[in-house]
mmCIF file of C-alpha atoms in Angstrom:
data_model
loop_
_atom_site.group_PDB
_atom_site.id
_atom_site.type_symbol
_atom_site.label_atom_id
_atom_site.label_comp_id
_atom_site.label_asym_id
_atom_site.label_seq_id
_atom_site.Cartn_x
_atom_site.Cartn_y
_atom_site.Cartn_z
ATOM 1 C CA MET A 22 -43.001 -34.047 -13.060
ATOM 2 C CA ARG A 23 -43.734 -37.799 -13.164
ATOM 3 C CA THR A 24 -40.355 -38.554 -11.581
ATOM 4 C CA VAL A 25 -41.039 -36.036 -8.845
ATOM 5 C CA LEU A 26 -44.381 -37.649 -7.973
ATOM 6 C CA VAL A 27 -43.108 -41.216 -8.049
ATOM 7 C CA THR A 28 -40.086 -40.526 -5.810
ATOM 8 C CA ALA A 29 -42.184 -38.565 -3.344
ATOM 9 C CA VAL A 30 -44.868 -41.252 -3.151
ATOM 10 C CA ALA A 31 -42.199 -43.966 -2.733
ATOM 11 C CA GLY A 32 -40.574 -42.033 0.137
ATOM 12 C CA ALA A 33 -43.913 -41.673 1.960
ATOM 13 C CA VAL A 34 -44.780 -45.358 1.465
ATOM 14 C CA VAL A 35 -41.404 -46.514 2.781
ATOM 15 C CA ALA A 36 -41.634 -44.231 5.723
ATOM 16 C CA PHE A 37 -45.151 -45.448 6.542
ATOM 17 C CA LEU A 38 -44.132 -49.090 6.341
ATOM 18 C CA LEU A 39 -41.012 -48.666 8.429
ATOM 19 C CA GLY A 40 -43.001 -46.789 10.987
ATOM 20 C CA LEU A 41 -45.637 -49.500 11.015
ATOM 21 C CA LEU A 42 -43.044 -52.241 11.424
ATOM 22 C CA THR A 43 -40.763 -50.549 13.989
ATOM 23 C CA PHE A 44 -42.160 -47.709 16.073
ATOM 24 C CA GLY A 45 -45.637 -49.115 15.751
ATOM 25 C CA VAL A 46 -44.573 -52.140 17.791
ATOM 26 C CA GLN A 47 -43.727 -49.907 20.776
ATOM 27 C CA ALA A 48 -46.642 -47.575 20.303
ATOM 28 C CA THR A 49 -49.197 -50.368 20.634
ATOM 29 C CA VAL A 50 -47.623 -52.143 23.693
ATOM 30 C CA HIS A 51 -50.255 -53.186 26.190
ATOM 31 C CA PRO A 52 -50.210 -56.121 28.625
ATOM 32 C CA HIS A 53 -52.568 -59.066 28.073
ATOM 33 C CA ASP A 54 -52.504 -62.427 29.760
ATOM 34 C CA VAL A 55 -49.118 -61.904 31.450
ATOM 35 C CA PRO A 56 -48.466 -65.238 33.233
ATOM 36 C CA LEU A 57 -47.783 -65.021 36.983
ATOM 37 C CA ALA A 58 -47.802 -67.570 39.844
ATOM 38 C CA VAL A 59 -49.003 -67.169 43.402
ATOM 39 C CA VAL A 60 -48.393 -69.521 46.339
ATOM 40 C CA ALA A 61 -50.757 -68.543 49.189
ATOM 41 C CA PRO A 62 -53.095 -69.929 51.874
ATOM 42 C CA PRO A 63 -56.671 -70.628 50.646
ATOM 43 C CA PRO A 64 -58.287 -67.291 51.751
ATOM 44 C CA ILE A 65 -55.639 -65.166 50.004
ATOM 45 C CA ALA A 66 -55.473 -67.572 47.054
ATOM 46 C CA GLU A 67 -59.190 -67.206 46.456
ATOM 47 C CA ARG A 68 -59.040 -63.392 46.641
ATOM 48 C CA VAL A 69 -56.164 -63.419 44.146
ATOM 49 C CA ALA A 70 -58.045 -65.683 41.798
ATOM 50 C CA ARG A 71 -61.102 -63.327 41.848
ATOM 51 C CA ALA A 72 -58.796 -60.351 41.141
ATOM 52 C CA GLY A 73 -57.804 -61.670 37.740
ATOM 53 C CA SER A 74 -58.098 -59.498 34.654
ATOM 54 C CA ALA A 75 -57.451 -59.567 30.929
ATOM 55 C CA GLU A 76 -53.969 -58.003 31.590
ATOM 56 C CA ILE A 77 -52.695 -60.759 33.891
ATOM 57 C CA ASP A 78 -53.007 -64.506 34.054
ATOM 58 C CA VAL A 79 -52.552 -65.515 37.723
ATOM 59 C CA ARG A 80 -52.062 -69.171 38.568
ATOM 60 C CA VAL A 81 -52.503 -70.311 42.140
ATOM 61 C CA VAL A 82 -50.068 -73.290 42.548
ATOM 62 C CA SER A 83 -47.989 -75.102 45.069
ATOM 63 C CA ALA A 84 -44.472 -73.880 45.988
ATOM 64 C CA ASP A 85 -42.712 -76.615 44.037
ATOM 65 C CA GLU A 86 -44.809 -76.075 41.011
ATOM 66 C CA ALA A 87 -44.254 -72.289 41.130
ATOM 67 C CA ARG A 88 -40.521 -72.686 41.176
ATOM 68 C CA ASN A 89 -40.570 -75.132 38.313
ATOM 69 C CA LEU A 90 -42.711 -72.732 36.277
ATOM 70 C CA LEU A 91 -40.281 -69.897 37.021
ATOM 71 C CA ARG A 92 -37.290 -72.013 36.135
ATOM 72 C CA ASP A 93 -38.812 -73.092 32.855
ATOM 73 C CA LYS A 94 -39.698 -69.441 32.117
ATOM 74 C CA GLU A 95 -43.396 -70.203 31.872
ATOM 75 C CA VAL A 96 -44.217 -67.403 34.290
ATOM 76 C CA TYR A 97 -42.597 -63.952 34.755
ATOM 77 C CA GLY A 98 -42.676 -64.009 38.519
ATOM 78 C CA VAL A 99 -43.877 -65.831 41.622
ATOM 79 C CA LEU A 100 -45.439 -64.427 44.768
ATOM 80 C CA GLU A 101 -45.122 -66.664 47.871
ATOM 81 C CA VAL A 102 -47.295 -65.611 50.760
ATOM 82 C CA ALA A 103 -46.488 -66.800 54.220
ATOM 83 C CA PRO A 104 -47.862 -65.520 57.614
ATOM 84 C CA GLY A 105 -46.875 -61.875 57.866
ATOM 85 C CA GLN A 106 -44.613 -61.882 54.799
ATOM 86 C CA ALA A 107 -44.748 -61.952 50.982
ATOM 87 C CA THR A 108 -41.802 -62.904 48.840
ATOM 88 C CA ILE A 109 -41.473 -62.139 45.160
ATOM 89 C CA ARG A 110 -39.210 -64.485 43.167
ATOM 90 C CA LEU A 111 -37.871 -63.459 39.716
ATOM 91 C CA ASN A 112 -35.665 -65.318 37.141
ATOM 92 C CA PRO A 113 -32.949 -63.163 35.566
ATOM 93 C CA ALA A 114 -33.098 -65.368 32.480
ATOM 94 C CA VAL A 115 -36.587 -64.107 31.766
ATOM 95 C CA ASN A 116 -37.130 -60.982 29.610
ATOM 96 C CA PRO A 117 -36.328 -58.067 31.936
ATOM 97 C CA SER A 118 -39.369 -56.118 30.759
ATOM 98 C CA GLY A 119 -41.524 -59.098 31.712
ATOM 99 C CA THR A 120 -39.994 -59.298 35.194
ATOM 100 C CA GLN A 121 -40.495 -55.569 35.692
ATOM 101 C CA VAL A 122 -44.230 -55.939 34.995
ATOM 102 C CA ALA A 123 -44.359 -59.050 37.137
ATOM 103 C CA GLN A 124 -42.732 -57.261 40.092
ATOM 104 C CA GLN A 125 -45.116 -54.348 39.972
ATOM 105 C CA VAL A 126 -48.227 -56.450 39.648
ATOM 106 C CA LEU A 127 -47.195 -58.939 42.366
ATOM 107 C CA THR A 128 -46.175 -56.057 44.737
ATOM 108 C CA GLY A 129 -49.638 -54.598 44.330
ATOM 109 C CA ILE A 130 -51.249 -57.975 45.144
ATOM 110 C CA ALA A 131 -49.134 -58.286 48.325
ATOM 111 C CA GLN A 132 -49.791 -54.694 49.442
ATOM 112 C CA GLY A 133 -53.454 -55.309 48.798
ATOM 113 C CA ALA A 134 -53.295 -58.129 51.299
ATOM 114 C CA GLY A 135 -51.531 -55.810 53.778
ATOM 115 C CA LEU A 136 -48.217 -57.738 53.702
ATOM 116 C CA PRO A 137 -44.628 -56.421 53.611
ATOM 117 C CA VAL A 138 -42.836 -57.356 50.425
ATOM 118 C CA LYS A 139 -39.383 -58.864 49.957
ATOM 119 C CA VAL A 140 -37.889 -59.459 46.481
ATOM 120 C CA GLU A 141 -35.502 -62.351 45.943
ATOM 121 C CA ALA A 142 -33.815 -62.191 42.614
ATOM 122 C CA THR A 143 -30.487 -61.809 40.883
ATOM 123 C CA THR A 144 -30.738 -58.225 39.535
ATOM 124 C CA PRO A 145 -29.011 -57.931 36.109
ATOM 125 C CA THR A 146 -26.972 -54.796 35.444
ATOM 126 C CA ALA A 147 -27.938 -52.351 32.622
ATOM 127 C CA ALA A 148 -25.215 -53.909 30.478
ATOM 128 C CA GLU A 149 -26.497 -57.428 31.153
ATOM 129 C CA ARG A 150 -30.032 -56.479 30.279
ATOM 130 C CA THR A 151 -28.793 -54.906 27.004
ATOM 131 C CA ALA A 152 -26.243 -57.588 26.045
ATOM 132 C CA PRO A 153 -28.461 -60.339 24.463
ATOM 133 C CA LEU A 154 -30.286 -58.008 22.002
ATOM 134 C CA ALA A 155 -27.142 -55.881 21.390
ATOM 135 C CA ALA A 156 -25.076 -58.977 20.560
ATOM 136 C CA SER A 157 -27.704 -60.258 18.219
ATOM 137 C CA ALA A 158 -27.877 -56.958 16.300
ATOM 138 C CA LEU A 159 -24.075 -56.669 16.163
ATOM 139 C CA LEU A 160 -23.643 -60.172 14.836
ATOM 140 C CA TRP A 161 -26.182 -59.453 12.131
ATOM 141 C CA VAL A 162 -24.635 -56.097 11.125
ATOM 142 C CA GLY A 163 -21.056 -57.490 11.039
ATOM 143 C CA GLY A 164 -22.005 -60.315 8.676
ATOM 144 C CA MET A 165 -24.041 -57.965 6.575
ATOM 145 C CA ILE A 166 -21.222 -55.478 6.149
ATOM 146 C CA ALA A 167 -18.775 -58.243 5.294
ATOM 147 C CA GLY A 168 -21.167 -59.611 2.678
ATOM 148 C CA LEU A 169 -21.780 -56.142 1.190
ATOM 149 C CA LEU A 170 -18.041 -55.328 0.873
ATOM 150 C CA PHE A 171 -17.436 -58.724 -0.805
ATOM 151 C CA VAL A 172 -19.882 -57.555 -3.523
ATOM 152 C CA VAL A 173 -18.492 -54.038 -3.761
ATOM 153 C CA LEU A 174 -14.952 -55.292 -4.086
ATOM 154 C CA LYS A 175 -16.105 -57.767 -6.769
ATOM 155 C CA GLY A 176 -15.176 -60.919 -4.819
ATOM 156 C CA ARG A 177 -15.873 -64.089 -6.685
ATOM 157 C CA ARG A 178 -14.170 -67.050 -4.998
ATOM 158 C CA LEU A 179 -14.332 -68.340 -1.417
ATOM 159 C CA ARG A 180 -17.405 -66.388 -0.490
ATOM 160 C CA TRP A 181 -18.236 -68.981 2.205
ATOM 161 C CA LEU A 182 -14.796 -68.594 3.714
ATOM 162 C CA SER A 183 -15.227 -64.783 3.831
ATOM 163 C CA ALA A 184 -18.515 -65.350 5.609
ATOM 164 C CA VAL A 185 -17.145 -67.754 8.202
ATOM 165 C CA THR A 186 -14.023 -65.642 8.887
ATOM 166 C CA ALA A 187 -16.266 -62.522 9.290
ATOM 167 C CA ALA A 188 -18.485 -64.453 11.784
ATOM 168 C CA VAL A 189 -15.523 -65.484 13.925
ATOM 169 C CA LEU A 190 -14.026 -61.959 13.956
ATOM 170 C CA VAL A 191 -17.367 -60.243 14.603
ATOM 171 C CA THR A 192 -18.102 -62.623 17.479
ATOM 172 C CA GLY A 193 -14.689 -61.808 18.949
ATOM 173 C CA SER A 194 -15.192 -58.045 18.622
ATOM 174 C CA THR A 195 -18.713 -58.299 20.127
ATOM 175 C CA VAL A 196 -17.562 -60.387 23.053
ATOM 176 C CA GLY A 197 -14.700 -57.880 23.626
ATOM 177 C CA LEU A 198 -17.072 -54.913 23.566
ATOM 178 C CA LEU A 199 -19.457 -56.607 25.993
ATOM 179 C CA ALA A 200 -16.585 -57.577 28.281
ATOM 180 C CA TRP A 201 -15.585 -53.924 28.343
ATOM 181 C CA TRP A 202 -19.085 -53.184 29.575
ATOM 182 C CA GLY A 203 -18.585 -55.815 32.371
ATOM 183 C CA VAL A 204 -20.610 -58.681 30.800
ATOM 184 C CA THR A 205 -19.140 -62.195 30.964
ATOM 185 C CA PHE A 206 -20.375 -65.317 29.268
ATOM 186 C CA THR A 207 -20.219 -69.046 29.939
ATOM 187 C CA ALA A 208 -18.572 -71.323 27.399
ATOM 188 C CA GLN A 209 -21.887 -72.495 26.092
ATOM 189 C CA ALA A 210 -23.035 -68.923 25.600
ATOM 190 C CA LEU A 211 -19.880 -68.094 23.555
ATOM 191 C CA THR A 212 -20.448 -71.193 21.448
ATOM 192 C CA PHE A 213 -24.038 -70.138 20.819
ATOM 193 C CA MET A 214 -22.973 -66.606 19.840
ATOM 194 C CA LEU A 215 -20.507 -68.069 17.289
ATOM 195 C CA ALA A 216 -23.267 -70.373 15.922
ATOM 196 C CA VAL A 217 -25.544 -67.411 15.519
ATOM 197 C CA ALA A 218 -22.901 -65.296 13.807
ATOM 198 C CA VAL A 219 -21.999 -68.117 11.383
ATOM 199 C CA SER A 220 -25.641 -68.800 10.485
ATOM 200 C CA PHE A 221 -26.305 -65.066 9.923
ATOM 201 C CA ALA A 222 -23.199 -64.632 7.802
ATOM 202 C CA LEU A 223 -23.934 -67.676 5.656
ATOM 203 C CA LEU A 224 -27.459 -66.634 4.987
ATOM 204 C CA GLN A 225 -26.422 -63.107 4.108
ATOM 205 C CA ALA A 226 -23.617 -64.300 1.835
ATOM 206 C CA GLY A 227 -26.069 -66.504 0.043
ATOM 207 C CA LEU A 228 -28.449 -63.657 -0.529
ATOM 208 C CA PHE A 229 -25.712 -61.399 -1.763
ATOM 209 C CA LYS A 230 -24.591 -64.091 -4.172
ATOM 210 C CA HIS A 231 -28.000 -64.282 -5.823
ATOM 211 C CA LEU A 232 -29.170 -60.733 -5.444
ATOM 212 C CA GLY A 233 -25.980 -58.723 -5.425
ATOM 213 C CA ILE A 234 -26.171 -55.397 -3.692
ATOM 214 C CA ARG A 235 -30.006 -55.588 -3.975
ATOM 215 C CA ALA A 236 -29.877 -58.013 -0.972
ATOM 216 C CA MET A 237 -29.520 -54.955 1.211
ATOM 217 C CA GLY A 238 -33.155 -54.181 0.546
ATOM 218 C CA VAL A 239 -34.031 -57.388 2.372
ATOM 219 C CA LEU A 240 -31.278 -57.528 4.972
ATOM 220 C CA GLY A 241 -31.587 -53.886 5.903
ATOM 221 C CA ILE A 242 -35.356 -54.043 6.446
ATOM 222 C CA LEU A 243 -34.958 -57.179 8.537
ATOM 223 C CA TYR A 244 -32.426 -55.395 10.730
ATOM 224 C CA LEU A 245 -34.596 -52.324 11.146
ATOM 225 C CA MET A 246 -37.814 -54.103 12.144
ATOM 226 C CA ALA A 247 -36.643 -57.258 13.940
ATOM 227 C CA PRO A 248 -34.835 -55.767 16.993
ATOM 228 C CA ALA A 249 -37.915 -53.639 17.705
ATOM 229 C CA VAL A 250 -39.861 -56.791 18.432
ATOM 230 C CA ALA A 251 -37.139 -59.190 19.588
ATOM 231 C CA GLY A 252 -36.641 -57.371 22.915
ATOM 232 C CA GLN A 253 -40.317 -57.094 23.692
ATOM 233 C CA VAL A 254 -42.379 -59.341 25.979
ATOM 234 C CA PRO A 255 -44.838 -61.238 23.714
ATOM 235 C CA GLU A 256 -47.667 -60.650 26.192
ATOM 236 C CA LEU A 257 -47.148 -56.951 25.786
ATOM 237 C CA LEU A 258 -47.204 -56.940 21.989
ATOM 238 C CA ASN A 259 -50.282 -56.244 19.915
ATOM 239 C CA PRO A 260 -51.397 -59.729 18.780
ATOM 240 C CA VAL A 261 -50.900 -58.837 15.121
ATOM 241 C CA TYR A 262 -47.329 -57.873 15.671
ATOM 242 C CA LYS A 263 -46.802 -60.991 17.851
ATOM 243 C CA ALA A 264 -48.062 -63.246 15.023
ATOM 244 C CA VAL A 265 -46.572 -61.459 12.005
ATOM 245 C CA LEU A 266 -43.155 -60.440 13.394
ATOM 246 C CA TRP A 267 -42.243 -61.762 16.858
ATOM 247 C CA SER A 268 -43.244 -65.364 16.092
ATOM 248 C CA TRP A 269 -40.511 -65.941 13.467
ATOM 249 C CA THR A 270 -37.793 -63.287 13.749
ATOM 250 C CA PRO A 271 -34.397 -64.938 14.289
ATOM 251 C CA PHE A 272 -33.346 -61.990 16.543
ATOM 252 C CA ARG A 273 -35.957 -63.158 19.042
ATOM 253 C CA PHE A 274 -34.416 -66.666 19.138
ATOM 254 C CA SER A 275 -30.890 -65.368 19.489
ATOM 255 C CA THR A 276 -31.821 -62.852 22.214
ATOM 256 C CA GLU A 277 -33.728 -65.317 24.308
ATOM 257 C CA GLY A 278 -31.261 -68.096 23.814
ATOM 258 C CA LEU A 279 -28.290 -65.974 24.818
ATOM 259 C CA ARG A 280 -30.158 -64.556 27.835
ATOM 260 C CA SER A 281 -30.856 -68.048 29.106
ATOM 261 C CA LEU A 282 -27.271 -69.203 28.624
ATOM 262 C CA MET A 283 -25.887 -66.154 30.374
ATOM 263 C CA TYR A 284 -27.564 -67.483 33.599
ATOM 264 C CA ASP A 285 -26.559 -71.161 33.112
ATOM 265 C CA GLY A 286 -29.925 -72.075 31.587
ATOM 266 C CA SER A 287 -30.374 -74.483 28.784
ATOM 267 C CA ILE A 288 -31.870 -74.154 25.292
ATOM 268 C CA SER A 289 -32.885 -76.551 22.526
ATOM 269 C CA THR A 290 -35.170 -74.902 19.959
ATOM 270 C CA GLU A 291 -32.614 -72.121 19.326
ATOM 271 C CA TRP A 292 -29.912 -74.585 18.177
ATOM 272 C CA TRP A 293 -32.373 -76.055 15.609
ATOM 273 C CA VAL A 294 -33.373 -72.558 14.422
ATOM 274 C CA PHE A 295 -29.807 -71.397 13.736
ATOM 275 C CA GLY A 296 -28.798 -74.771 12.306
ATOM 276 C CA GLY A 297 -31.638 -74.428 9.843
ATOM 277 C CA ILE A 298 -30.603 -70.866 8.948
ATOM 278 C CA ALA A 299 -26.997 -71.940 8.337
ATOM 279 C CA LEU A 300 -28.222 -74.797 6.123
ATOM 280 C CA VAL A 301 -30.337 -72.471 4.015
ATOM 281 C CA GLY A 302 -27.297 -70.150 3.674
ATOM 282 C CA LEU A 303 -25.081 -73.017 2.489
ATOM 283 C CA VAL A 304 -27.713 -74.100 -0.074
ATOM 284 C CA LEU A 305 -27.916 -70.545 -1.421
ATOM 285 C CA LEU A 306 -24.099 -70.396 -1.592
ATOM 286 C CA LEU A 307 -23.822 -73.657 -3.502
ATOM 287 C CA ALA A 308 -26.734 -73.263 -5.779
ATOM 288 C CA GLY A 309 -26.998 -71.168 -8.980
ATOM 289 C CA LYS A 310 -24.751 -68.529 -10.485
ATOM 290 C CA GLU A 311 -23.422 -65.285 -9.171
ATOM 291 C CA ALA A 312 -25.630 -62.239 -9.582
ATOM 292 C CA GLN A 313 -24.514 -60.065 -12.548
ATOM 293 C CA ALA A 314 -22.962 -56.909 -11.180
ATOM 294 C CA ASP A 315 -24.521 -53.625 -12.348
ATOM 295 C CA ARG A 316 -22.229 -51.010 -13.889
ATOM 296 C CA ALA A 317 -22.324 -47.728 -12.085
ATOM 297 C CA ASP A 318 -22.817 -45.817 -15.386
ATOM 298 C CA GLY A 319 -25.594 -48.006 -16.537
ATOM 299 C CA ILE A 320 -23.637 -49.245 -19.537
ATOM 300 C CA VAL A 321 -23.745 -52.993 -20.248
ATOM 301 C CA ASP A 322 -20.345 -54.538 -21.063
ATOM 302 C CA VAL A 323 -20.885 -56.764 -24.146
ATOM 303 C CA GLY A 324 -17.352 -58.126 -24.074
ATOM 304 C CA VAL A 325 -15.908 -56.312 -27.089
ATOM 305 C CA ASP A 326 -12.305 -55.244 -26.852
ATOM 306 C CA GLN A 327 -9.360 -54.547 -29.045
ATOM 307 C CA ALA A 328 -8.658 -58.178 -29.650
ATOM 308 C CA ASP A 329 -11.822 -58.181 -31.950
ATOM 309 C CA GLY A 330 -9.999 -55.890 -34.385
ATOM 310 C CA LEU A 331 -12.232 -52.962 -33.740
ATOM 311 C CA PRO A 332 -10.749 -49.498 -33.662
ATOM 312 C CA SER A 333 -10.053 -48.189 -30.214
ATOM 313 C CA ALA A 334 -11.230 -44.699 -29.018
ATOM 314 C CA GLU A 335 -7.669 -43.385 -29.239
ATOM 315 C CA ARG A 336 -7.437 -44.158 -33.033
ATOM 316 C CA GLN A 337 -10.646 -42.446 -33.948
ATOM 317 C CA HIS A 338 -10.492 -38.862 -35.075
ATOM 318 C CA PRO A 339 -13.264 -36.369 -35.515
ATOM 319 C CA ALA A 340 -14.098 -35.524 -39.097
#
């Protein structure tokens, strides 16, 4: 009876926590302080400034400043108002969910001023919008499966080589799959993907070395909860989720970095993040001893064999 109760409670607790860390992110989405920029003559600029709310943060700026903000991904969209015309400018390197919100809000502002709206932007295909997060998840899963099989097959030597080889092959298979979907990458984006794959695989291999198959308890949960937040716009997330999950998840850095590089952007922080992850993985691989494998039947091998002169099972007869 005790076992029945313990297992039932454990299942309920795990389901609650996973729901809280995954579906809860999407269930609590609500915009707040979404940054936008408007370039407009004084009368319209004043009206826009007065129309601000807790959901959006509208900055009235010059045309040059607005384009710099959009290029640096500090705003999700720009509305430029000229006599008889309003133009919305979007950056494809920005989170597509953010640009969608920006386009809706800025269109409403222009229509409120009685102006026709024109949108100037490179519109990513569905595959291009999906590719950054999909690639991040696949690179993680590929390294995780390789590390798990290394444990299951009782590998002992050259674990680091297994991790690096898996990273290269998983990167190749991911690029091939995305190319089949019609997504192409710059050389810098391909290099970044390989760096992400290597850092993921080294970290996972280090955890498997020290925890054995129990590392799946950590790596699996990270996979389940991180993609739910990595693809979200931070200004749409509940502040608690933004601070507790979005702020540190490596999936966020890989997704944003790859999206920028797909459109000939530049990144800096992301290189440092994955360099640090790779370093941690190497330290784990070089430090300490291998985790002791658990026997499937629960019997502990004490190292006694026939060389010790003890009778074997075949020589024993029932009385």
